[in-house]
Amino acid sequence: MKTTIINSLLIGGSLLSASLLTGASAAGSSPKEDKNLKKPNILWIVADDLGTDLGCYGNQSVKTENLDRLAGEGILFSNCHTVTAVCSPSRSGLITGMYPVSINCHQHRTRKEAMKKLPKGIKTITEYFEEAGYYTFNGSCEKPGKPGKEDYNFITDYEIYDGVDWCERKEGQPFFGQIQIHKPHRPFRRDTACPVDPSGLQVPPYWPDHTLIRQDMAFYLETVQLVDREVGKILERLKKDGLEKNTIVFFVGDQGSPMVRHKQFLYDGGTNTPLIVRFPKKEHAKEVREELISNIDLAATALQLAGIKIPAYMQGQNFLGAHEPRTEVFSMRDRRDESVDRIRAVRTGRFKYIRNYYPEMPYAQYNAYKRNQYPCLPLMEVLKEANRLSPVQLQFLSDSRPEEELYDLSADPYEIYNLAEDASYRGIKQELKEKLEQWLEECDRATYPEDQREIDYWKKQMAKMDSIWKVKKRLPLAPTNQEYVSWWEKKFESLFKSQESK
């Protein structure tokens, strides 16, 4: 494929010239050897299960100096939303620039035997980069020299990446690469060097203000701090290898935080993730942009930065350079592990409309992973039995849910006051409903219901995992909610005592 080199790029009304995109190297060579390289390197650093819980996003309870510095040297996007709030469909959209429901990648997860190839004509963006002369890689931060997490919900008859690290490319060859950071995915990890005080945290109103929840929040934030240190190491190595001055760095999460009502659901806690972009000479430093970004837009933007034509079929769009900002973003939930569901949502700058296709089912239907990994969930069940939850907290544990939800995000950022039946918002609801229906008609090409054999398979698999987790916790085969809570309380008590003794 013949490619063109970017001569200039219009970003936010200012001009980024090609001279700003020069100077990358093969690993181990000096910056002087890299001045003839014209194409920019593009690096995606992807964190697993990360909400906007960073200092640069306003959270003062967490110390993220490396990411704060990166944001100070680049552009911080406050409204980046993932197309779904679980890894495999989200990552499938990230690497193709397509909605998961458009390419049969929307269920989480799919057996290898049942996975399908991408629809004819649709490629992973690595193919376009390789055709343009780029070296592509996907590496693990925690396991250097090993492949990073892919978790794509499709199969290919080719290797999606050339390798696992930029040092493997030919001398002078530009790269498009990803480095995966598995944190802050559960299980959380303590930051013993900089512990977070649970008592100083702000608990969202949809969770009870309880010691166990505060401790879980603190462990999550400490794990976020460990993510920050990993990012610092990556950026330092980039500089040491003489690559900083010709590499455009993206930092993003694959979805929101791994918490009750966040992960797997379509509220902002599940879809809103950090997005920071730093240019080689730190152009546009300290910019904060509030425009709506979908994570499928990263594919188109990366191609554009490399001077590669964006495929006409791609649903993501370039958000740098001359572009028309999105007026809304769309998100989706389908089967998650063994939990069968279908939810669709559209979000504008101010409002969110959610459609539940199974209103007769509870939000908190049984899910083995969440039951065993989320201390908040059994705790809320215990408190519900004791009549100690507020009406807002009871919503997520209700036996059914409304067909429609509508939230005014400017007045209700926690999305707890459903306005769908409020007559004064009838016009807004109808407008968003029509936007969603149009998007569904154009983009939702999936088949419903899913093949029952696939559902049955995952029910059996997750039942096996359920038993394994219980054995590891030394719990009965049918533990009560209180037994789960007691296990978590003992675990957290031991962790905090070990910290206090140091």
mmCIF file of N, CA and C in Angstrom, residues 186 207-208 212-213 216 259-261 265 363-384 389 396-397 481 484-485 488:
data_model
loop_
_atom_site.group_PDB
_atom_site.id
_atom_site.type_symbol
_atom_site.label_atom_id
_atom_site.label_comp_id
_atom_site.label_asym_id
_atom_site.label_seq_id
_atom_site.Cartn_x
_atom_site.Cartn_y
_atom_site.Cartn_z
ATOM 1 N N ARG A 186 -9.072 -6.690 39.043
ATOM 2 C CA ARG A 186 -9.018 -7.506 40.264
ATOM 3 C C ARG A 186 -8.225 -8.785 40.006
ATOM 4 N N TRP A 207 -23.690 3.159 46.775
ATOM 5 C CA TRP A 207 -23.100 2.148 47.663
ATOM 6 C C TRP A 207 -23.283 2.592 49.110
ATOM 7 N N PRO A 208 -23.461 1.669 50.029
ATOM 8 C CA PRO A 208 -23.542 2.047 51.445
ATOM 9 C C PRO A 208 -22.179 2.495 51.967
ATOM 10 N N LEU A 212 -16.054 -1.965 54.850
ATOM 11 C CA LEU A 212 -15.607 -2.926 53.842
ATOM 12 C C LEU A 212 -15.518 -2.277 52.458
ATOM 13 N N ILE A 213 -16.487 -1.449 52.152
ATOM 14 C CA ILE A 213 -16.489 -0.768 50.850
ATOM 15 C C ILE A 213 -15.373 0.267 50.787
ATOM 16 N N ASP A 216 -12.173 -1.588 50.162
ATOM 17 C CA ASP A 216 -12.081 -2.056 48.781
ATOM 18 C C ASP A 216 -11.737 -0.895 47.842
ATOM 19 N N MET A 259 -16.036 -2.346 39.653
ATOM 20 C CA MET A 259 -16.848 -2.182 40.850
ATOM 21 C C MET A 259 -18.316 -2.489 40.549
ATOM 22 N N VAL A 260 -19.090 -2.740 41.600
ATOM 23 C CA VAL A 260 -20.524 -2.959 41.453
ATOM 24 C C VAL A 260 -21.167 -1.758 40.777
ATOM 25 N N ARG A 261 -21.986 -2.045 39.750
ATOM 26 C CA ARG A 261 -22.727 -1.024 38.984
ATOM 27 C C ARG A 261 -21.837 -0.293 37.974
ATOM 28 N N PHE A 265 -21.736 -2.576 33.139
ATOM 29 C CA PHE A 265 -22.951 -1.768 32.990
ATOM 30 C C PHE A 265 -22.644 -0.455 32.279
ATOM 31 N N TYR A 363 -30.843 -6.305 37.776
ATOM 32 C CA TYR A 363 -29.506 -5.871 37.371
ATOM 33 C C TYR A 363 -28.470 -6.866 37.903
ATOM 34 N N ALA A 364 -28.658 -7.223 39.179
ATOM 35 C CA ALA A 364 -27.670 -8.048 39.883
ATOM 36 C C ALA A 364 -27.998 -9.532 39.761
ATOM 37 N N GLN A 365 -28.326 -9.997 38.539
ATOM 38 C CA GLN A 365 -28.527 -11.429 38.354
ATOM 39 C C GLN A 365 -27.220 -12.154 38.680
ATOM 40 N N TYR A 366 -27.330 -13.406 39.014
ATOM 41 C CA TYR A 366 -26.148 -14.115 39.508
ATOM 42 C C TYR A 366 -25.041 -14.136 38.461
ATOM 43 N N ASN A 367 -23.856 -13.762 38.904
ATOM 44 C CA ASN A 367 -22.659 -13.794 38.066
ATOM 45 C C ASN A 367 -21.528 -14.290 38.955
ATOM 46 N N ALA A 368 -20.994 -15.448 38.642
ATOM 47 C CA ALA A 368 -20.012 -16.091 39.521
ATOM 48 C C ALA A 368 -18.786 -15.220 39.761
ATOM 49 N N TYR A 369 -18.317 -14.562 38.716
ATOM 50 C CA TYR A 369 -17.127 -13.727 38.862
ATOM 51 C C TYR A 369 -17.378 -12.609 39.870
ATOM 52 N N LYS A 370 -18.469 -11.893 39.674
ATOM 53 C CA LYS A 370 -18.739 -10.759 40.570
ATOM 54 C C LYS A 370 -19.081 -11.230 41.980
ATOM 55 N N ARG A 371 -19.786 -12.338 42.070
ATOM 56 C CA ARG A 371 -20.140 -12.849 43.402
ATOM 57 C C ARG A 371 -18.902 -13.179 44.219
ATOM 58 N N ASN A 372 -17.863 -13.665 43.559
ATOM 59 C CA ASN A 372 -16.651 -14.070 44.267
ATOM 60 C C ASN A 372 -15.583 -12.995 44.361
ATOM 61 N N GLN A 373 -15.632 -11.993 43.500
ATOM 62 C CA GLN A 373 -14.561 -10.998 43.451
ATOM 63 C C GLN A 373 -14.947 -9.614 43.965
ATOM 64 N N TYR A 374 -16.237 -9.349 44.124
ATOM 65 C CA TYR A 374 -16.696 -8.024 44.547
ATOM 66 C C TYR A 374 -17.231 -8.079 45.978
ATOM 67 N N PRO A 375 -16.497 -7.618 46.964
ATOM 68 C CA PRO A 375 -17.010 -7.656 48.342
ATOM 69 C C PRO A 375 -18.267 -6.815 48.538
ATOM 70 N N CYS A 376 -18.428 -5.777 47.729
ATOM 71 C CA CYS A 376 -19.581 -4.885 47.870
ATOM 72 C C CYS A 376 -20.900 -5.607 47.612
ATOM 73 N N LEU A 377 -20.904 -6.583 46.711
ATOM 74 C CA LEU A 377 -22.153 -7.208 46.303
ATOM 75 C C LEU A 377 -22.791 -8.039 47.414
ATOM 76 N N PRO A 378 -22.089 -9.001 48.029
ATOM 77 C CA PRO A 378 -22.721 -9.734 49.138
ATOM 78 C C PRO A 378 -23.011 -8.835 50.336
ATOM 79 N N LEU A 379 -22.155 -7.814 50.530
ATOM 80 C CA LEU A 379 -22.403 -6.884 51.642
ATOM 81 C C LEU A 379 -23.735 -6.169 51.446
ATOM 82 N N MET A 380 -23.993 -5.705 50.234
ATOM 83 C CA MET A 380 -25.257 -5.006 49.983
ATOM 84 C C MET A 380 -26.447 -5.939 50.179
ATOM 85 N N GLU A 381 -26.283 -7.212 49.835
ATOM 86 C CA GLU A 381 -27.371 -8.176 50.060
ATOM 87 C C GLU A 381 -27.636 -8.359 51.557
ATOM 88 N N VAL A 382 -26.564 -8.420 52.345
ATOM 89 C CA VAL A 382 -26.715 -8.549 53.801
ATOM 90 C C VAL A 382 -27.414 -7.325 54.374
ATOM 91 N N LEU A 383 -26.986 -6.151 53.925
ATOM 92 C CA LEU A 383 -27.588 -4.913 54.432
ATOM 93 C C LEU A 383 -29.034 -4.764 53.974
ATOM 94 N N LYS A 384 -29.329 -5.284 52.792
ATOM 95 C CA LYS A 384 -30.713 -5.256 52.312
ATOM 96 C C LYS A 384 -31.600 -6.093 53.224
ATOM 97 N N LEU A 389 -30.313 -0.412 53.729
ATOM 98 C CA LEU A 389 -29.962 0.268 52.489
ATOM 99 C C LEU A 389 -30.962 1.373 52.196
ATOM 100 N N PHE A 396 -30.254 -1.032 42.553
ATOM 101 C CA PHE A 396 -29.462 -2.008 41.817
ATOM 102 C C PHE A 396 -29.791 -3.439 42.238
ATOM 103 N N LEU A 397 -30.374 -3.629 43.418
ATOM 104 C CA LEU A 397 -30.724 -4.964 43.910
ATOM 105 C C LEU A 397 -32.194 -5.303 43.692
ATOM 106 N N ASN A 481 -24.536 -14.946 51.992
ATOM 107 C CA ASN A 481 -23.944 -13.623 51.782
ATOM 108 C C ASN A 481 -23.088 -13.221 52.976
ATOM 109 N N TYR A 484 -19.687 -14.809 52.840
ATOM 110 C CA TYR A 484 -18.824 -14.074 51.911
ATOM 111 C C TYR A 484 -18.270 -12.811 52.584
ATOM 112 N N VAL A 485 -19.161 -12.074 53.228
ATOM 113 C CA VAL A 485 -18.763 -10.819 53.878
ATOM 114 C C VAL A 485 -17.723 -11.081 54.958
ATOM 115 N N TRP A 488 -14.308 -11.606 53.426
ATOM 116 C CA TRP A 488 -13.677 -10.359 52.995
ATOM 117 C C TRP A 488 -13.201 -9.528 54.181
#
